[in-house]
Tab-separated table of C-alpha atoms and ligand atoms in Angstrom:
chain	number	residue	atom	x	y	z
N	143	MET	CA	1.030	8.718	23.962
N	144	GLY	CA	1.886	7.814	20.413
N	145	LYS	CA	4.695	8.749	18.186
N	146	ILE	CA	4.018	11.302	15.431
N	147	ILE	CA	5.198	9.976	11.984
N	148	ASP	CA	7.131	12.787	10.367
N	149	GLY	CA	6.181	12.606	6.793
N	150	ARG	CA	8.412	15.406	5.690
N	151	ALA	CA	11.396	13.734	7.173
N	152	VAL	CA	10.426	10.345	5.643
N	153	ALA	CA	9.930	12.006	2.374
N	154	ALA	CA	13.351	13.925	2.605
N	155	GLU	CA	15.114	10.540	3.170
N	156	ALA	CA	13.393	9.039	0.114
N	157	CYS	CA	14.383	12.075	-1.948
N	158	LEU	CA	18.077	11.655	-1.226
N	159	GLY	CA	17.920	8.283	-3.007
N	160	ILE	CA	15.776	9.787	-5.682
N	161	LYS	CA	18.391	12.464	-6.239
N	162	ALA	CA	21.131	10.037	-6.395
N	163	ARG	CA	19.283	8.165	-9.151
N	164	VAL	CA	18.680	11.393	-11.131
N	165	GLN	CA	22.456	12.059	-10.979
N	166	ALA	CA	23.203	8.386	-12.039
N	167	ILE	CA	21.132	8.716	-15.141
N	168	ALA	CA	22.329	12.152	-15.856
N	169	GLU	CA	25.654	10.639	-16.450
N	170	LYS	CA	24.165	8.600	-19.036
N	171	GLY	CA	22.949	11.782	-20.736
N	172	VAL	CA	19.284	11.556	-19.690
N	173	THR	CA	17.475	14.254	-17.461
N	174	PRO	CA	14.048	12.888	-16.251
N	175	LYS	CA	11.179	15.054	-17.417
N	176	LEU	CA	7.632	15.270	-16.154
N	177	ALA	CA	4.843	16.806	-18.080
N	178	VAL	CA	2.475	18.463	-15.506
N	179	VAL	CA	-0.997	19.081	-16.992
N	180	LEU	CA	-3.470	21.302	-15.065
N	181	VAL	CA	-6.840	22.189	-16.527
N	182	GLY	CA	-8.715	25.114	-14.909
N	183	ASP	CA	-8.015	27.150	-11.781
N	184	ASN	CA	-8.867	24.920	-8.874
N	185	PRO	CA	-6.889	26.553	-6.100
N	186	ALA	CA	-6.082	23.209	-4.391
N	187	SER	CA	-4.936	21.681	-7.625
N	188	ARG	CA	-2.781	24.783	-8.402
N	189	ALA	CA	-1.214	24.459	-5.117
N	190	TYR	CA	-0.445	20.683	-5.422
N	191	VAL	CA	1.006	21.185	-8.936
N	192	GLY	CA	3.097	24.067	-7.688
N	193	MET	CA	4.544	21.793	-4.829
N	194	LYS	CA	5.315	18.989	-7.386
N	195	GLU	CA	7.017	21.295	-9.761
N	196	LYS	CA	9.240	22.884	-6.901
N	197	LYS	CA	10.191	19.413	-5.786
N	198	ALA	CA	11.107	18.170	-9.155
N	199	ALA	CA	13.268	21.261	-9.610
N	200	GLU	CA	15.012	20.506	-6.304
N	201	LEU	CA	15.848	16.986	-7.433
N	202	GLY	CA	17.049	17.780	-10.798
N	203	ILE	CA	13.944	16.514	-12.576
N	204	ALA	CA	12.736	18.825	-15.472
N	205	THR	CA	9.121	19.680	-15.864
N	206	ALA	CA	6.864	20.989	-18.665
N	207	GLY	CA	3.970	22.767	-17.299
N	208	TYR	CA	0.706	22.904	-19.418
N	209	LYS	CA	-1.780	25.316	-17.632
N	210	LEU	CA	-4.911	24.940	-19.666
N	211	SER	CA	-8.323	26.622	-19.644
N	212	ALA	CA	-11.252	25.077	-17.963
N	213	GLU	CA	-13.026	25.303	-21.209
N	214	ILE	CA	-10.638	23.011	-23.115
N	215	SER	CA	-12.584	20.191	-24.718
N	216	GLU	CA	-11.951	16.533	-23.877
N	217	ASP	CA	-10.692	15.869	-27.609
N	218	GLU	CA	-8.170	18.754	-27.150
N	219	LEU	CA	-6.898	17.540	-23.843
N	220	ILE	CA	-6.650	14.015	-25.203
N	221	ALA	CA	-4.729	15.480	-28.202
N	222	LEU	CA	-2.150	17.018	-25.937
N	223	VAL	CA	-1.771	13.728	-23.813
N	224	LYS	CA	-1.177	11.824	-27.361
N	225	GLU	CA	1.447	14.376	-28.226
N	226	LEU	CA	3.323	14.021	-24.900
N	227	ASN	CA	3.088	10.249	-25.302
N	228	GLY	CA	4.930	10.637	-28.439
N	229	ASP	CA	7.614	13.047	-27.280
N	230	ALA	CA	10.667	11.268	-26.378
N	231	SER	CA	12.098	13.949	-24.168
N	232	ILE	CA	9.065	13.435	-21.764
N	233	HIS	CA	9.335	10.392	-19.397
N	234	GLY	CA	6.251	10.901	-17.189
N	235	ILE	CA	2.859	12.472	-17.648
N	236	LEU	CA	0.680	13.931	-14.796
N	237	VAL	CA	-2.756	15.066	-15.354
N	238	GLN	CA	-3.859	16.785	-12.165
N	239	LEU	CA	-7.286	15.584	-10.986
N	240	PRO	CA	-10.155	16.416	-10.613
N	241	LEU	CA	-10.851	17.557	-14.280
N	242	PRO	CA	-13.759	19.832	-15.165
N	243	LYS	CA	-17.031	17.933	-15.225
N	244	HIS	CA	-17.398	17.989	-19.028
N	245	ILE	CA	-14.204	15.889	-19.412
N	246	SER	CA	-14.107	12.269	-18.729
N	247	GLU	CA	-11.260	11.423	-16.449
N	248	GLU	CA	-11.422	7.839	-17.437
N	249	ARG	CA	-11.113	8.588	-21.124
N	250	VAL	CA	-8.108	10.988	-20.521
N	251	LEU	CA	-6.316	8.545	-18.204
N	252	MET	CA	-6.773	5.676	-20.543
N	253	ASN	CA	-4.899	7.785	-23.270
N	254	ILE	CA	-1.737	8.138	-21.171
N	255	SER	CA	0.791	5.674	-22.334
N	256	PRO	CA	1.195	3.132	-19.490
N	257	ALA	CA	5.026	3.580	-19.733
N	258	LYS	CA	4.720	7.308	-18.805
N	259	ASP	CA	1.801	6.923	-16.415
N	260	VAL	CA	3.676	7.969	-13.240
N	261	ASP	CA	0.444	8.341	-11.359
N	262	GLY	CA	-0.190	4.654	-11.944
N	263	LEU	CA	-3.861	5.472	-12.815
N	264	HIS	CA	-4.070	3.722	-16.237
N	265	PRO	CA	-5.833	0.352	-16.186
N	266	VAL	CA	-2.729	-1.458	-17.361
N	267	ASN	CA	-0.831	-0.292	-14.199
N	268	ALA	CA	-3.765	-1.068	-11.983
N	269	GLY	CA	-3.763	-4.484	-13.592
N	270	MET	CA	-0.095	-5.037	-12.975
N	271	LEU	CA	-0.536	-4.054	-9.355
N	272	MET	CA	-3.518	-6.355	-8.858
N	273	THR	CA	-1.556	-9.382	-10.310
N	274	GLY	CA	1.618	-8.643	-8.527
N	275	ARG	CA	3.614	-7.551	-11.533
N	276	LYS	CA	5.889	-4.511	-11.827
N	277	GLY	CA	4.106	-1.334	-12.950
N	278	PHE	CA	3.670	2.208	-11.851
N	279	VAL	CA	2.137	2.234	-8.269
N	280	PRO	CA	-0.092	5.178	-7.439
N	281	CYS	CA	1.737	7.772	-5.466
N	282	THR	CA	-0.361	8.347	-2.384
N	283	PRO	CA	-0.716	4.578	-1.530
N	284	LYS	CA	2.944	3.862	-2.270
N	285	GLY	CA	3.686	6.668	0.172
N	286	CYS	CA	1.422	5.283	2.849
N	287	VAL	CA	3.247	1.793	2.774
N	288	LYS	CA	6.514	3.618	3.094
N	289	LEU	CA	5.092	5.643	6.160
N	290	VAL	CA	3.943	2.314	7.899
N	291	GLU	CA	7.417	0.823	7.139
N	292	SER	CA	9.176	3.803	8.543
N	293	THR	CA	7.706	2.984	12.156
N	294	GLY	CA	9.486	-0.369	12.143
N	295	VAL	CA	6.274	-2.233	12.557
N	296	ASP	CA	6.250	-5.552	10.541
N	297	ILE	CA	3.275	-5.498	8.264
N	298	ALA	CA	3.225	-9.171	7.650
N	299	GLY	CA	0.189	-10.847	9.370
N	300	LYS	CA	-1.249	-7.604	10.842
N	301	ASN	CA	-4.725	-6.521	10.482
N	302	CYS	CA	-4.930	-3.666	8.092
N	303	VAL	CA	-8.186	-1.592	7.707
N	304	VAL	CA	-8.456	0.726	4.752
N	305	LEU	CA	-11.156	3.292	4.719
N	306	GLY	CA	-12.231	4.466	1.239
N	307	ARG	CA	-12.310	2.454	-1.960
N	308	SER	CA	-11.085	4.982	-4.573
N	309	ASN	CA	-8.956	3.894	-7.593
N	310	ILE	CA	-6.377	6.518	-6.521
N	311	VAL	CA	-6.002	5.635	-2.919
N	312	GLY	CA	-8.179	2.940	-1.082
N	313	LYS	CA	-8.159	0.034	-3.716
N	314	PRO	CA	-4.488	0.297	-4.432
N	315	ALA	CA	-3.618	0.731	-0.666
N	316	ALA	CA	-5.383	-2.356	0.168
N	317	ILE	CA	-3.654	-4.441	-2.686
N	318	LEU	CA	-0.262	-2.991	-1.633
N	319	MET	CA	-0.874	-3.971	2.073
N	320	LEU	CA	-2.045	-7.375	0.924
N	321	ALA	CA	1.175	-7.745	-1.132
N	322	LYS	CA	3.045	-7.002	2.212
N	323	ASN	CA	1.091	-9.929	3.773
N	324	ALA	CA	-1.371	-7.905	5.876
N	325	THR	CA	-4.788	-9.229	6.536
N	326	VAL	CA	-6.675	-6.571	4.764
N	327	THR	CA	-10.297	-5.112	5.362
N	328	MET	CA	-11.712	-2.442	3.224
N	329	CYS	CA	-14.530	-0.157	4.555
N	330	HIS	CA	-16.485	2.406	2.732
N	331	SER	CA	-19.573	4.634	3.007
N	332	ARG	CA	-21.826	1.595	3.187
N	333	THR	CA	-19.934	-0.288	6.035
N	334	GLU	CA	-21.945	-0.817	9.094
N	335	ASN	CA	-20.484	-0.653	12.678
N	336	LEU	CA	-17.376	0.936	11.290
N	337	GLY	CA	-15.794	1.302	14.863
N	338	ASP	CA	-16.183	-2.313	15.457
N	339	ILE	CA	-13.888	-2.968	12.350
N	340	THR	CA	-11.365	-0.066	12.904
N	341	ARG	CA	-10.924	-1.198	16.646
N	342	GLY	CA	-9.352	-4.394	15.278
N	343	ALA	CA	-6.835	-2.621	13.023
N	344	ASP	CA	-3.252	-2.861	13.789
N	345	ILE	CA	-2.726	-0.477	10.815
N	346	LEU	CA	-5.490	1.968	9.853
N	347	ILE	CA	-5.224	3.821	6.497
N	348	SER	CA	-8.083	6.387	6.193
N	349	ALA	CA	-8.695	8.050	2.888
N	350	VAL	CA	-12.308	9.369	3.191
N	351	GLY	CA	-12.362	13.143	3.513
N	352	VAL	CA	-14.764	13.339	6.615
N	353	PRO	CA	-12.987	15.344	9.500
N	354	ASN	CA	-13.334	13.565	12.671
N	355	LEU	CA	-14.722	10.381	11.227
N	356	ILE	CA	-12.176	8.476	13.311
N	357	THR	CA	-12.102	9.180	16.929
N	358	ALA	CA	-9.870	7.818	19.666
N	359	ASP	CA	-12.401	5.358	20.703
N	360	MET	CA	-12.221	3.714	17.354
N	361	ILE	CA	-8.555	3.049	17.379
N	362	LYS	CA	-6.670	-0.053	18.783
N	363	PRO	CA	-4.223	0.942	21.335
N	364	GLY	CA	-0.793	1.056	19.762
N	365	ALA	CA	-2.044	0.930	16.248
N	366	VAL	CA	-0.234	2.703	13.234
N	367	VAL	CA	-2.687	5.341	11.958
N	368	ILE	CA	-2.169	6.873	8.479
N	369	ASP	CA	-4.484	9.756	7.656
N	370	VAL	CA	-4.626	10.544	3.995
N	371	ALA	CA	-7.355	13.057	4.007
N	372	GLN	CA	-6.890	16.748	3.545
N	373	CYS	CA	-9.977	18.692	4.453
N	374	ARG	CA	-10.199	22.446	4.978
N	375	VAL	CA	-11.742	23.448	8.320
N	376	ASN	CA	-12.000	26.791	9.685
N	377	ASP	CA	-8.912	27.778	7.497
N	378	ALA	CA	-6.838	24.991	8.762
N	379	TRP	CA	-6.074	21.427	7.325
N	380	ARG	CA	-7.597	18.477	9.055
N	381	GLY	CA	-7.556	14.779	8.211
N	382	ASP	CA	-10.300	12.096	8.835
N	383	VAL	CA	-8.721	11.417	12.183
N	384	ASP	CA	-9.285	13.477	15.514
N	385	PHE	CA	-5.661	13.874	15.622
N	386	GLU	CA	-5.239	15.056	19.234
N	387	GLY	CA	-7.548	12.304	20.711
N	388	ALA	CA	-6.137	9.534	18.441
N	389	LEU	CA	-2.501	10.488	19.525
N	390	GLU	CA	-3.223	9.328	22.953
N	391	VAL	CA	-4.201	5.867	21.809
N	392	ALA	CA	-2.261	5.095	18.606
N	393	GLY	CA	1.347	3.816	18.638
N	394	HIS	CA	2.216	5.898	15.596
N	395	ILE	CA	0.215	8.497	13.658
N	396	THR	CA	0.585	10.885	10.691
N	397	PRO	CA	-0.320	14.550	11.151
N	398	VAL	CA	-2.234	16.678	8.592
N	399	PRO	CA	-0.321	18.380	6.895
N	400	GLY	CA	3.114	16.942	7.182
N	401	GLY	CA	2.130	13.467	6.903
N	402	VAL	CA	1.014	11.607	3.693
N	403	GLY	CA	1.071	14.889	1.540
N	404	PRO	CA	5.072	15.137	1.237
N	405	MET	CA	5.240	11.401	0.498
N	406	THR	CA	2.793	11.637	-2.369
N	407	ILE	CA	5.034	14.138	-4.033
N	408	ALA	CA	8.250	12.229	-3.287
N	409	MET	CA	6.714	8.969	-4.767
N	410	LEU	CA	5.706	10.925	-8.040
N	411	MET	CA	9.366	11.924	-8.332
N	412	GLU	CA	10.472	8.350	-7.605
N	413	ASN	CA	8.009	7.155	-10.474
N	414	THR	CA	9.361	9.714	-12.824
N	415	VAL	CA	12.881	8.585	-12.325
N	416	GLU	CA	11.804	4.969	-12.751
N	417	ALA	CA	10.220	5.954	-16.069
N	418	ALA	CA	13.347	7.609	-17.302
N	419	GLU	CA	15.470	4.685	-16.065
N	420	LYS	CA	13.364	2.350	-18.088
N	421	THR	CA	14.033	4.118	-21.297
N	422	LEU	CA	17.759	3.384	-20.756
N	423	ASP	CA	17.110	-0.455	-20.431
A	537	GUN	N1	-5.440	14.835	-7.378
A	537	GUN	C1	-5.341	14.515	-5.953
A	537	GUN	N2	-4.422	13.553	-5.765
A	537	GUN	C2	-3.829	13.351	-7.009
A	537	GUN	C3	-2.831	12.539	-7.428
A	537	GUN	O1	-2.151	11.877	-6.708
A	537	GUN	N3	-2.489	12.571	-8.769
A	537	GUN	C4	-3.399	13.432	-9.549
A	537	GUN	N4	-3.010	13.296	-10.863
A	537	GUN	N5	-4.285	14.081	-9.212
A	537	GUN	C5	-4.435	14.205	-7.966
């Protein structure tokens, strides 16, 4: 029987350090401030944004919320992003994704100043990560690495399998694990014989969004399993992993909810504080 990784507890621990950093820069007269931009009324996005604003308030991070109509034009949204780039009181800019179909996410993200890109989604920050330089790291994969580390399992030399190749989770997760000296394999929708690959994983990070994609027989005994997915199934949240079955085989496993989600929010707060700290350098 594996151990459940308590994402809420790991996030709470991280938040203690973040709060101390907020207080330290407050003494220098700076309050970190995050602009939170929500376009349209996607209920999940609204809920995520609400959780981010609540956590910010708890930690002493100010927020400026922009709740915009789904009908806003791409140019109008980019004009707002540019205004926020130029506003010295704002340290971080979060544009909640997904955006309505008529707006190019790529164009919007490209227009966020890399210095305020606390989501780590601007190509400059992606390039920094790729080349091992310091930049903003996307919040979810950053949180995944901390969850793996919280188990005490040494990442170096381990086989890490990442499922999913998005710019927001899969690709950065693979690069972060590589930087920790894991041997990394990336799997995706075209991967053949998925189980053969996942069964070799000492660390499995799944970010696909298909409930029960990963069953107990696909998991190496003792593996660390990080389930990034959040799917709505029969009014309950499910990840990619058949949690009950996997718990019997895995060494450590994140639940959904209460695993990766709280860490994503904590890492956004950490990146926002980092952005504010940089303005003092
Ligand atoms: N939508 C789902 N996850 C995220 C995230 O981490 N950042 C942003 N901006 N949008 C998201």
